[in-house]
Amino acid sequence: EVHLVESGGGVVRPGGSLRLSCAASGFTFDDYVMHWVRQAPGKGLEWVSLINGDGDNTYYADSLKGRFTISRDNSKNSLYLQMNSLRTEDTALYYCAILTDFFDIWGQGTMVTVSS
Amino acid sequence: SYELTQPPSVSVSPGQTARITCSGDALPKQYAYWYQQKPGQVPLLVISKDSERPSGIPERFSGSSSGTTVTLTISGVQAEDEADYYCQSADSSGSYVVFGGGTKLTVL
């Protein structure tokens, strides 16, 4: 069975950093583009970033302005999101996801709260 | 940056047809996808590539495209269809993903 499990969320002060992880199982990890998508409390979905299967192509939402870095370790079936210079508006539930033409797989998300 | 525009809310009575639109300048060039999200749950893909229904999605869900607007249609709406619906696509380069703001479907 396909599983995505996020971890690494928590409470951080503005200007701080966090590294999120997503552990994948049940499929050939490096076959798939992986995404991070976030959802602020009571708000809509916001795409954050994607990385291709080899890890050599990455894309980010304009709003992040270079503060976040996506990466993957295919030997560990893991996806990461390094988040720096965090702002209160980054408070959200962060999902890792596979979004394809035929199916979608989402983790349950990890909550990031940026607050002083 | 590229945006997709959805109505904030749509209301229908059970058994009626709900139509949710999504507008974006790159939609003639890029496919659209629709996700359903119920409270406390992760999103679920209900329409792929403008009009294709993934396995397991009821036939009452359909999608269409015309110019810069795509439409999710739910025929014979049921109470269980009450949810937030998001369109998703990419900018004209195809590299940057974007979600619409979401539409809350209320079944009266």
mmCIF file of C-alpha atoms in Angstrom:
data_model
loop_
_atom_site.group_PDB
_atom_site.id
_atom_site.type_symbol
_atom_site.label_atom_id
_atom_site.label_comp_id
_atom_site.label_asym_id
_atom_site.label_seq_id
_atom_site.Cartn_x
_atom_site.Cartn_y
_atom_site.Cartn_z
ATOM 1 C CA GLU A 1 0.000 0.000 0.000
ATOM 2 C CA VAL A 2 1.236 3.463 -0.900
ATOM 3 C CA HIS A 3 2.038 5.713 2.037
ATOM 4 C CA LEU A 4 3.392 9.212 2.501
ATOM 5 C CA VAL A 5 4.175 10.284 6.052
ATOM 6 C CA GLU A 6 5.289 13.813 6.832
ATOM 7 C CA SER A 7 7.226 14.872 9.909
ATOM 8 C CA GLY A 8 9.241 17.773 11.239
ATOM 9 C CA GLY A 9 6.538 20.339 11.835
ATOM 10 C CA GLY A 10 6.273 22.359 15.017
ATOM 11 C CA VAL A 11 6.238 25.824 16.511
ATOM 12 C CA VAL A 12 8.982 28.216 15.435
ATOM 13 C CA ARG A 13 9.581 31.919 15.926
ATOM 14 C CA PRO A 14 9.538 34.340 12.992
ATOM 15 C CA GLY A 15 12.881 34.250 11.222
ATOM 16 C CA GLY A 16 13.517 30.677 12.289
ATOM 17 C CA SER A 17 14.015 27.516 10.257
ATOM 18 C CA LEU A 18 12.486 24.069 9.999
ATOM 19 C CA ARG A 19 13.162 21.005 7.892
ATOM 20 C CA LEU A 20 10.192 18.903 6.919
ATOM 21 C CA SER A 21 10.528 15.283 5.851
ATOM 22 C CA CYS A 22 8.230 12.954 3.950
ATOM 23 C CA ALA A 23 8.799 9.206 4.100
ATOM 24 C CA ALA A 24 7.452 7.270 1.143
ATOM 25 C CA SER A 25 6.642 3.575 0.899
ATOM 26 C CA GLY A 26 4.763 1.134 -1.295
ATOM 27 C CA PHE A 27 5.937 2.423 -4.673
ATOM 28 C CA THR A 28 9.058 3.122 -6.711
ATOM 29 C CA PHE A 29 9.898 6.503 -5.245
ATOM 30 C CA ASP A 30 12.218 7.811 -7.938
ATOM 31 C CA ASP A 31 9.608 7.210 -10.659
ATOM 32 C CA TYR A 32 7.555 10.169 -9.438
ATOM 33 C CA VAL A 33 7.622 13.920 -9.297
ATOM 34 C CA MET A 34 6.969 14.922 -5.684
ATOM 35 C CA HIS A 35 5.171 18.030 -4.473
ATOM 36 C CA TRP A 36 4.772 20.035 -1.293
ATOM 37 C CA VAL A 37 1.385 21.696 -0.890
ATOM 38 C CA ARG A 38 0.306 23.747 2.120
ATOM 39 C CA GLN A 39 -2.981 24.835 3.607
ATOM 40 C CA ALA A 40 -3.252 27.644 6.132
ATOM 41 C CA PRO A 41 -5.926 27.161 8.806
ATOM 42 C CA GLY A 42 -9.348 27.684 7.246
ATOM 43 C CA LYS A 43 -7.823 28.593 3.877
ATOM 44 C CA GLY A 44 -7.336 26.984 0.503
ATOM 45 C CA LEU A 45 -4.632 24.797 -0.975
ATOM 46 C CA GLU A 46 -1.394 26.491 -2.000
ATOM 47 C CA TRP A 47 1.225 24.745 -4.083
ATOM 48 C CA VAL A 48 4.713 25.190 -2.634
ATOM 49 C CA SER A 49 7.248 23.283 -4.702
ATOM 50 C CA LEU A 50 8.000 20.263 -6.846
ATOM 51 C CA ILE A 51 11.022 18.121 -7.605
ATOM 52 C CA ASN A 52 11.461 15.634 -10.434
ATOM 53 C CA GLY A 53 12.360 11.996 -9.947
ATOM 54 C CA ASP A 54 16.107 12.464 -10.303
ATOM 55 C CA GLY A 55 16.118 15.528 -8.082
ATOM 56 C CA ASP A 56 17.808 17.729 -10.644
ATOM 57 C CA ASN A 57 14.831 19.933 -11.470
ATOM 58 C CA THR A 58 13.003 21.965 -8.849
ATOM 59 C CA TYR A 59 10.317 24.651 -8.997
ATOM 60 C CA TYR A 60 8.860 26.931 -6.355
ATOM 61 C CA ALA A 61 5.873 29.187 -5.890
ATOM 62 C CA ASP A 62 6.771 32.829 -6.490
ATOM 63 C CA SER A 63 5.603 33.773 -2.987
ATOM 64 C CA LEU A 64 8.438 31.833 -1.381
ATOM 65 C CA LYS A 65 11.108 34.080 -2.860
ATOM 66 C CA GLY A 66 14.018 31.707 -2.322
ATOM 67 C CA ARG A 67 13.362 30.944 1.359
ATOM 68 C CA PHE A 68 12.432 27.263 0.832
ATOM 69 C CA THR A 69 14.491 24.431 -0.686
ATOM 70 C CA ILE A 70 13.056 21.117 -1.807
ATOM 71 C CA SER A 71 15.242 18.012 -2.052
ATOM 72 C CA ARG A 72 14.974 14.248 -2.112
ATOM 73 C CA ASP A 73 17.074 11.230 -1.202
ATOM 74 C CA ASN A 74 15.978 8.372 -3.432
ATOM 75 C CA SER A 75 18.160 5.918 -1.506
ATOM 76 C CA LYS A 76 16.042 6.668 1.557
ATOM 77 C CA ASN A 77 12.696 7.105 -0.242
ATOM 78 C CA SER A 78 12.459 10.518 1.361
ATOM 79 C CA LEU A 79 11.426 14.026 0.379
ATOM 80 C CA TYR A 80 12.482 17.146 2.252
ATOM 81 C CA LEU A 81 11.569 20.811 2.541
ATOM 82 C CA GLN A 82 14.059 23.162 4.150
ATOM 83 C CA MET A 83 12.268 26.306 5.262
ATOM 84 C CA ASN A 84 14.279 29.380 6.256
ATOM 85 C CA SER A 85 13.370 32.930 7.311
ATOM 86 C CA LEU A 86 9.930 31.743 8.321
ATOM 87 C CA ARG A 87 7.098 34.243 8.558
ATOM 88 C CA THR A 88 3.765 34.150 10.349
ATOM 89 C CA GLU A 89 2.072 33.723 6.961
ATOM 90 C CA ASP A 90 3.916 30.405 6.523
ATOM 91 C CA THR A 91 1.746 28.906 9.269
ATOM 92 C CA ALA A 92 -0.020 25.983 7.601
ATOM 93 C CA LEU A 93 -0.473 22.258 7.308
ATOM 94 C CA TYR A 94 2.200 21.044 4.894
ATOM 95 C CA TYR A 95 1.389 18.038 2.710
ATOM 96 C CA CYS A 96 3.708 16.024 0.541
ATOM 97 C CA ALA A 97 1.888 14.634 -2.453
ATOM 98 C CA ILE A 98 2.080 12.760 -5.720
ATOM 99 C CA LEU A 99 -0.130 14.463 -8.307
ATOM 100 C CA THR A 100 -0.470 12.531 -11.568
ATOM 101 C CA ASP A 101 -2.927 12.323 -14.433
ATOM 102 C CA PHE A 102 -4.335 9.076 -13.066
ATOM 103 C CA PHE A 103 -4.218 9.314 -9.284
ATOM 104 C CA ASP A 104 -3.153 11.446 -6.374
ATOM 105 C CA ILE A 105 -1.572 10.410 -3.103
ATOM 106 C CA TRP A 106 -1.374 12.734 -0.118
ATOM 107 C CA GLY A 107 0.168 12.390 3.287
ATOM 108 C CA GLN A 108 -1.774 13.486 6.329
ATOM 109 C CA GLY A 109 0.343 16.608 6.642
ATOM 110 C CA THR A 110 2.598 18.142 9.277
ATOM 111 C CA MET A 111 1.619 21.388 10.983
ATOM 112 C CA VAL A 112 3.987 24.348 10.992
ATOM 113 C CA THR A 113 3.174 27.251 13.284
ATOM 114 C CA VAL A 114 5.221 30.432 13.075
ATOM 115 C CA SER A 115 4.564 32.587 16.102
ATOM 116 C CA SER A 116 6.411 34.779 18.548
ATOM 117 C CA SER B 1 2.198 35.317 -10.818
ATOM 118 C CA TYR B 2 -0.378 33.139 -12.509
ATOM 119 C CA GLU B 3 -3.809 32.759 -10.887
ATOM 120 C CA LEU B 4 -6.873 30.586 -11.272
ATOM 121 C CA THR B 5 -10.197 32.174 -10.309
ATOM 122 C CA GLN B 6 -13.089 30.245 -8.779
ATOM 123 C CA PRO B 7 -16.360 31.458 -7.227
ATOM 124 C CA PRO B 8 -16.135 31.294 -3.416
ATOM 125 C CA SER B 9 -19.380 29.409 -3.052
ATOM 126 C CA VAL B 10 -22.056 27.486 -4.933
ATOM 127 C CA SER B 11 -25.311 26.210 -3.461
ATOM 128 C CA VAL B 12 -27.662 23.608 -4.890
ATOM 129 C CA SER B 13 -30.503 21.413 -3.688
ATOM 130 C CA PRO B 14 -30.131 17.624 -3.635
ATOM 131 C CA GLY B 15 -30.713 16.096 -7.049
ATOM 132 C CA GLN B 16 -29.914 19.294 -8.915
ATOM 133 C CA THR B 17 -26.823 20.017 -11.019
ATOM 134 C CA ALA B 18 -23.910 21.981 -9.599
ATOM 135 C CA ARG B 19 -21.477 23.774 -11.862
ATOM 136 C CA ILE B 20 -18.206 25.201 -10.568
ATOM 137 C CA THR B 21 -16.063 27.299 -12.876
ATOM 138 C CA CYS B 22 -12.358 28.032 -12.913
ATOM 139 C CA SER B 23 -10.783 30.712 -15.098
ATOM 140 C CA GLY B 24 -7.177 31.241 -16.085
ATOM 141 C CA ASP B 25 -5.320 32.613 -19.059
ATOM 142 C CA ALA B 26 -3.245 29.472 -19.599
ATOM 143 C CA LEU B 27 -6.132 27.018 -19.469
ATOM 144 C CA PRO B 28 -6.361 26.742 -23.283
ATOM 145 C CA LYS B 29 -2.814 25.374 -23.176
ATOM 146 C CA GLN B 30 -2.638 23.520 -19.862
ATOM 147 C CA TYR B 31 -4.849 20.759 -18.500
ATOM 148 C CA ALA B 32 -6.992 21.367 -15.430
ATOM 149 C CA TYR B 33 -7.540 19.022 -12.526
ATOM 150 C CA TRP B 34 -10.271 19.126 -9.869
ATOM 151 C CA TYR B 35 -9.893 18.102 -6.245
ATOM 152 C CA GLN B 36 -12.577 17.542 -3.631
ATOM 153 C CA GLN B 37 -11.741 18.196 0.016
ATOM 154 C CA LYS B 38 -14.116 17.385 2.831
ATOM 155 C CA PRO B 39 -13.560 18.793 6.347
ATOM 156 C CA GLY B 40 -10.666 17.120 8.108
ATOM 157 C CA GLN B 41 -9.697 15.090 5.053
ATOM 158 C CA VAL B 42 -6.954 15.300 2.451
ATOM 159 C CA PRO B 43 -7.872 16.371 -1.073
ATOM 160 C CA LEU B 44 -9.098 13.796 -3.592
ATOM 161 C CA LEU B 45 -8.686 14.012 -7.362
ATOM 162 C CA VAL B 46 -12.127 13.848 -8.997
ATOM 163 C CA ILE B 47 -11.385 15.086 -12.537
ATOM 164 C CA SER B 48 -8.103 14.844 -14.450
ATOM 165 C CA LYS B 49 -6.957 16.433 -17.719
ATOM 166 C CA ASP B 50 -10.039 18.669 -18.012
ATOM 167 C CA SER B 51 -12.600 15.884 -18.331
ATOM 168 C CA GLU B 52 -11.288 12.462 -17.350
ATOM 169 C CA ARG B 53 -12.679 10.697 -14.327
ATOM 170 C CA PRO B 54 -10.153 8.720 -12.248
ATOM 171 C CA SER B 55 -11.003 5.209 -11.227
ATOM 172 C CA GLY B 56 -13.546 5.060 -8.436
ATOM 173 C CA ILE B 57 -15.028 8.519 -8.970
ATOM 174 C CA PRO B 58 -18.826 8.454 -9.476
ATOM 175 C CA GLU B 59 -20.174 9.143 -12.969
ATOM 176 C CA ARG B 60 -22.077 12.188 -11.724
ATOM 177 C CA PHE B 61 -18.756 14.064 -11.705
ATOM 178 C CA SER B 62 -17.726 15.468 -15.090
ATOM 179 C CA GLY B 63 -15.488 18.187 -16.446
ATOM 180 C CA SER B 64 -15.361 20.374 -19.502
ATOM 181 C CA SER B 65 -13.227 23.094 -20.997
ATOM 182 C CA SER B 66 -13.959 26.112 -23.146
ATOM 183 C CA GLY B 67 -11.304 28.697 -23.823
ATOM 184 C CA THR B 68 -9.970 30.168 -20.608
ATOM 185 C CA THR B 69 -12.618 28.511 -18.428
ATOM 186 C CA VAL B 70 -12.972 24.974 -17.178
ATOM 187 C CA THR B 71 -16.073 23.672 -15.436
ATOM 188 C CA LEU B 72 -16.694 20.919 -12.922
ATOM 189 C CA THR B 73 -20.233 19.602 -13.170
ATOM 190 C CA ILE B 74 -21.861 17.426 -10.546
ATOM 191 C CA SER B 75 -25.131 15.975 -11.784
ATOM 192 C CA GLY B 76 -27.733 14.756 -9.320
ATOM 193 C CA VAL B 77 -25.907 16.284 -6.359
ATOM 194 C CA GLN B 78 -25.974 14.262 -3.164
ATOM 195 C CA ALA B 79 -25.506 15.425 0.398
ATOM 196 C CA GLU B 80 -22.138 13.659 0.503
ATOM 197 C CA ASP B 81 -20.867 15.938 -2.274
ATOM 198 C CA GLU B 82 -20.828 18.908 0.089
ATOM 199 C CA ALA B 83 -17.155 19.886 0.183
ATOM 200 C CA ASP B 84 -14.573 22.373 -0.987
ATOM 201 C CA TYR B 85 -13.539 21.988 -4.611
ATOM 202 C CA TYR B 86 -10.238 23.210 -6.033
ATOM 203 C CA CYS B 87 -9.115 23.477 -9.613
ATOM 204 C CA GLN B 88 -5.416 23.002 -10.314
ATOM 205 C CA SER B 89 -3.356 23.652 -13.398
ATOM 206 C CA ALA B 90 0.008 25.049 -14.479
ATOM 207 C CA ASP B 91 1.246 28.297 -15.930
ATOM 208 C CA SER B 92 1.955 28.623 -19.635
ATOM 209 C CA SER B 93 5.461 27.166 -19.224
ATOM 210 C CA GLY B 94 4.019 24.064 -17.594
ATOM 211 C CA SER B 95 6.562 24.213 -14.810
ATOM 212 C CA TYR B 96 4.698 26.033 -12.042
ATOM 213 C CA VAL B 97 1.638 24.489 -10.444
ATOM 214 C CA VAL B 98 -1.234 26.606 -9.216
ATOM 215 C CA PHE B 99 -4.459 25.940 -7.315
ATOM 216 C CA GLY B 100 -7.573 28.020 -7.559
ATOM 217 C CA GLY B 101 -8.893 29.650 -4.420
ATOM 218 C CA GLY B 102 -11.485 26.942 -3.877
ATOM 219 C CA THR B 103 -15.267 26.801 -4.040
ATOM 220 C CA LYS B 104 -17.417 25.700 -1.143
ATOM 221 C CA LEU B 105 -20.287 23.577 -2.420
ATOM 222 C CA THR B 106 -23.283 23.656 -0.117
ATOM 223 C CA VAL B 107 -26.075 21.126 -0.551
ATOM 224 C CA LEU B 108 -29.200 22.812 0.734
#
